[in-house]
Amino acid sequence: MITVGIDMGAKNIKVVVARNGESIGHSLLLLETDLDRFASARKALGAALDKAGIGEEEVNTVVATGAGKKVVTFAKKEFTVMGCNAKGIIRIYPSVRVVIDVGAEEARCIRLDETGRVVEFAVNEKCAAGAGAFLEAMARAMEVSIEEFARLSLTSTRTIPINAQCAIFAESEVVSLVHGETSQADISKAVHDAMAARVGAMSQRVTTEKDVALIGGVAKSIGFVESLKAVLKEDFLIPQEPEYVTAFGAALLGMEEEEASKEV
Amino acid sequence: MVVAIVTRKNVFLKGPIMFNKFKEFYEKRHDYAKDWKKRTGGKVVGYICTYTPEEILYAAGVLPVRILGGHQPQSAGISEPYLFGMYCPFCRDCLAQGLQGKYEYLDGIVIAQSCIHIRQTFFTWRQRIPHEFDYYIPMPINVVQPQSSLPFLRKELEIFKGALENWIGKPISDEDLRRGIEIVNRDRQFMKQVYDLRKRKDPGLTGLEAMYMVVSSQVTDKREHADSIGKLLKSGLSQRELGREASIRLMTVGSENDDVEFVKMVEETLGATIVIEDHCTGSRYFWDEVELMDKDPLTAIAERYIGRIPCPTRDWSPNRKRFQKIIEFIEDFGVQGVILVQQKFCDPHEIDIPALRDVLNKIGIKNYSLEFDITVPVGQFRIRVEAFLETFEAEELF
Amino acid sequence: MKEYPTEGLKCWGKAKELRDKYYRDYITAKEKGGIRWTGNAPSFDAIPYGLGDDVYHLTSEPYGASVGFNKDFARRCHEAVEARGYARDLCAYMRNYWGSILLDEFVFGGRFPKPDFMWALHICCSHAKWYQEASRLEGGVPYFAMDWSAGMYYKWEKEKQDYVVDPDQKHRVQYLVDQMQEGIEWLQKVTGRKYDDQKLIQAAKNYFESTSLWGEICSLNKAIPAPMDEKMMYSLYVFSALHKSHREVVDFYKELRDEIKDRVARGIAAIPNERARIMTDIQPPWGFLEIYRFMENYGVVSVGSFYTFMLIGTFEIAEDGTLKARTTPMQKGAEMKKREDALKLMADWSLGSFMNQIFYDHRFKSHIMKKIYRQWMCQGIIMHFNRGCEGLTLGVAENKLALVEAGIPVAYYEGNMGDDREFELAAVKEQITAFMESLGLIK
């Protein structure tokens, strides 16, 4: 059975094509301003199918998730991001019971059971907001790429405290630091530390249970990962392509859904 | 840097040495309390809001110390699971200190029906950081109908005294209470004497130094604290000069404020001088004394807490008692401008701010409001305060 | 899929009529020389009734909620208030009320009716100051606030593992009574009217009866299927918040109780597809009550909350730990002959309100919420981290932890009861859906 999961994120679209629950192709498309979301979704789907080497007619079902899922009118069903995260991560790491997902706009923490069912979850609150978009804005303020920004963080040897709760306050402080004499490395670490503190605090609203995994686009930032390790004080797993876990989970849920409807 | 110009009169004067003792009390407050316990064998009780009747704690032979924040950003995350996001930075920071074990030497914790945010800190604290003794004194919030609130408070203070007696295992006599009153009053009187100096053209001490003095009163044995002030006064404090132009004479108004970095920036970097303040880490803490006379001590104590300059939570009268005091201070201390130090999310103060600004504008006192968190962006604040101060200079030119 | 029979509430017409009358009376109060006052819902509204039969009032929190329900009006209120320099994180109801004064517009139409006086019972940090500022914005309307904060009425009894009434209430009651006496003197001065104690006594009786009746009505929702859903209950509980000391509310609640009893007897459901029951905790986001209908699509009905049951409704804990409507002083045989009798009983009644206790110990609310969860047969709890109310969110994070620790499935969303800028419908729907998935209610 071929199922496709489309994760319509705030910043980009992730698509995973799965055959019998194994990923055979995926794509990521940055949302462009001159292409509407529906067309973008179609384009991303096309790219993933190409990678998988199959045609759309071979697909049994397409399902959607993410902030913009409603736009994917050709999806048979939609699922919550929490549900997809849980389903996706348990497939990759069966021992995971808590997954932290840090995307462009939102961060969330989900506790799941051994079947991949969501048991409990938390979402970052307004007064502790800030996810990938915040990191990018800070990188832009320093005029470096996001990867360079993360790399710089690892070279810092100082801890500069900046506001770890309010992204607005933090941004204010970073601007001061940038105009001051603080090194780029130290500023970068401060920003990653602050974000990790916020994500860490949010995940404390969920009962902790081992193993813990980190997914989402921001999981690729080595700067953030190091800072989060220091906050959580325990190891966590990061899948190879962390930004696709949600879409993968959607594809898996789509497969379950198809199988269930066949039994009826 | 200390510039000591050695003349007969001014040997200490141009330098921070005089207030170093208070700075040390404040910075090393945990060590102080632990040491006090060792020295005296006594118990230490933490409180968070200044409505706690310290007189009764002194009468019991217990050392009351105010729980303060640590001004480190990670505090926010530590308190997070137990607090609602919309609660003020102070309560968040205080709880974080407790959760990190900074106050493990406390034998007890008490609050006197503070604002809601501090109550939350207390509730979580007593549940998750257990001490031998914890107590919630239902200090009346209605202080504008003292006919009703006084008898109630007197009764509650009696019950509190009973609980203390149970805990320490011995009775607290009227004599003990009078002694407790005397200890706290004496410290208040000394602080007022120092404050009097700030009314002069050269205030002789900075707002930061005054802050150290007052906040250290909250974290030390007031007998030692008052002695230290006594020594200070005797060693020629009244002849001390600021060592620079006082420049713009400022008043800060707000809730709890021990943000040293901010005050330093305003005074040392920008050269203004904070000559008086209305904070519960400032004048509002000690200004009113217990008027014992020949009253029953608990009644006298109750009267003091009902009648003191109120925290906005309790300032219910139409023309606000606290505002009257602020206006009085502005006159007496020659204040030119007011900075409102607003703790983010603090409802009672926030409700007062538009009314306060109206009053200040009416009497021609320029004012500026800043929102504070556990840490503040000093760089950004500097730009704003500098611009605020420049509006004075522009006027002086004309 | 099981389908229960449903019927519309017969009382709806009456409810609408009552509500319209309430606001009309307030608006037109001055036309016939009557008295008009404003205050908060828990205030002792029985007391001003001693001034005459033409005394009308507006309780400000329901007004704030009504504004919250009207998103456009609310937005204009917020803008007006923020332009005046008030912080955004202040109580949403309060900002909606002040906004109406600044705009000089009443959400129900016409200009904002200026009250003759303001009469409040101080609960959270904002209440007394709400009127302090409102008075100032109105040009100096006289106001009187009483303090509720006399300490906890209940104490934890270890052997019972439950709360019992603290026998030592005398000085607490006295504190309230003293303030009430001062208040009555003040009312006479401000209105120039002589006080009628018999009218007070009658109003006090209504207060006890109406609030206890609401407790009875809520208790009927233990039935499966639930005869009421929470969204419906908001429109019914509101009378206890509007004028709990009025005969009309007693009569209406009696009628409502009888109708709900009948619904239970006949198995009439609020929603035909009831598959699961949840409860909530505090105020809902008034501008987004559609989230209840959203849940109902999946057969999930909210059967009530600590707030809907106990903000004004009164309960007691029976010997066996059951939550039941509080026994009124009249049912206990207490007599009210003179002013002080009524004041004492009202003080005691008010101090014993479950909502009052949250201000002294969050464990009380957690404990009661667990009882509601079990006794009203729920499968989950959805909490509202309400950025618009610091009072009712006191303890909210600890409540959540306690409930999760007790093995109860809990979801929470962030929002604001009266300021829709702080509520994201799509995100909250997603969270609610995820919660229902986790409960196995959605396949």
XYZ file of N, CA and C in Angstrom, chain A residues 160-162 170-183 186-187 190-191:
63
model
N 26.180 34.069 28.350
C 25.616 35.394 28.606
C 24.125 35.212 28.831
N 23.636 35.598 29.986
C 22.205 35.396 30.204
C 21.373 36.424 29.450
N 20.474 35.953 28.638
C 19.480 36.874 28.081
C 18.110 36.327 28.445
N 14.016 39.153 24.598
C 15.287 38.554 24.189
C 15.822 39.233 22.944
N 14.931 39.473 22.015
C 15.353 40.120 20.770
C 15.959 41.482 21.068
N 15.306 42.191 21.970
C 15.791 43.499 22.409
C 17.205 43.395 22.955
N 17.421 42.396 23.774
C 18.736 42.234 24.373
C 19.774 41.866 23.330
N 19.378 41.043 22.379
C 20.323 40.632 21.347
C 20.761 41.841 20.525
N 19.822 42.699 20.202
C 20.163 43.900 19.441
C 21.206 44.716 20.205
N 21.022 44.827 21.519
C 22.007 45.538 22.346
C 23.360 44.872 22.257
N 23.354 43.546 22.346
C 24.613 42.814 22.333
C 25.319 42.954 20.987
N 24.519 42.900 19.927
C 25.096 43.008 18.584
C 25.788 44.361 18.417
N 25.198 45.398 18.971
C 25.791 46.732 18.858
C 26.893 46.956 19.871
N 26.989 46.054 20.785
C 28.019 46.191 21.809
C 29.280 45.476 21.395
N 30.025 44.991 22.361
C 31.290 44.363 22.002
C 31.275 42.860 22.193
N 30.098 42.299 22.344
C 30.039 40.860 22.563
C 30.309 40.130 21.265
N 31.062 39.032 21.361
C 31.420 38.302 20.146
C 30.189 37.608 19.569
N 29.406 34.298 21.222
C 28.731 34.379 22.508
C 27.264 34.760 22.360
N 26.993 35.667 21.452
C 25.596 36.061 21.224
C 24.809 34.856 20.717
N 24.050 32.520 23.412
C 23.026 33.075 24.291
C 21.634 32.866 23.699
N 21.528 33.085 22.398
C 20.229 32.927 21.737
C 19.792 31.467 21.762
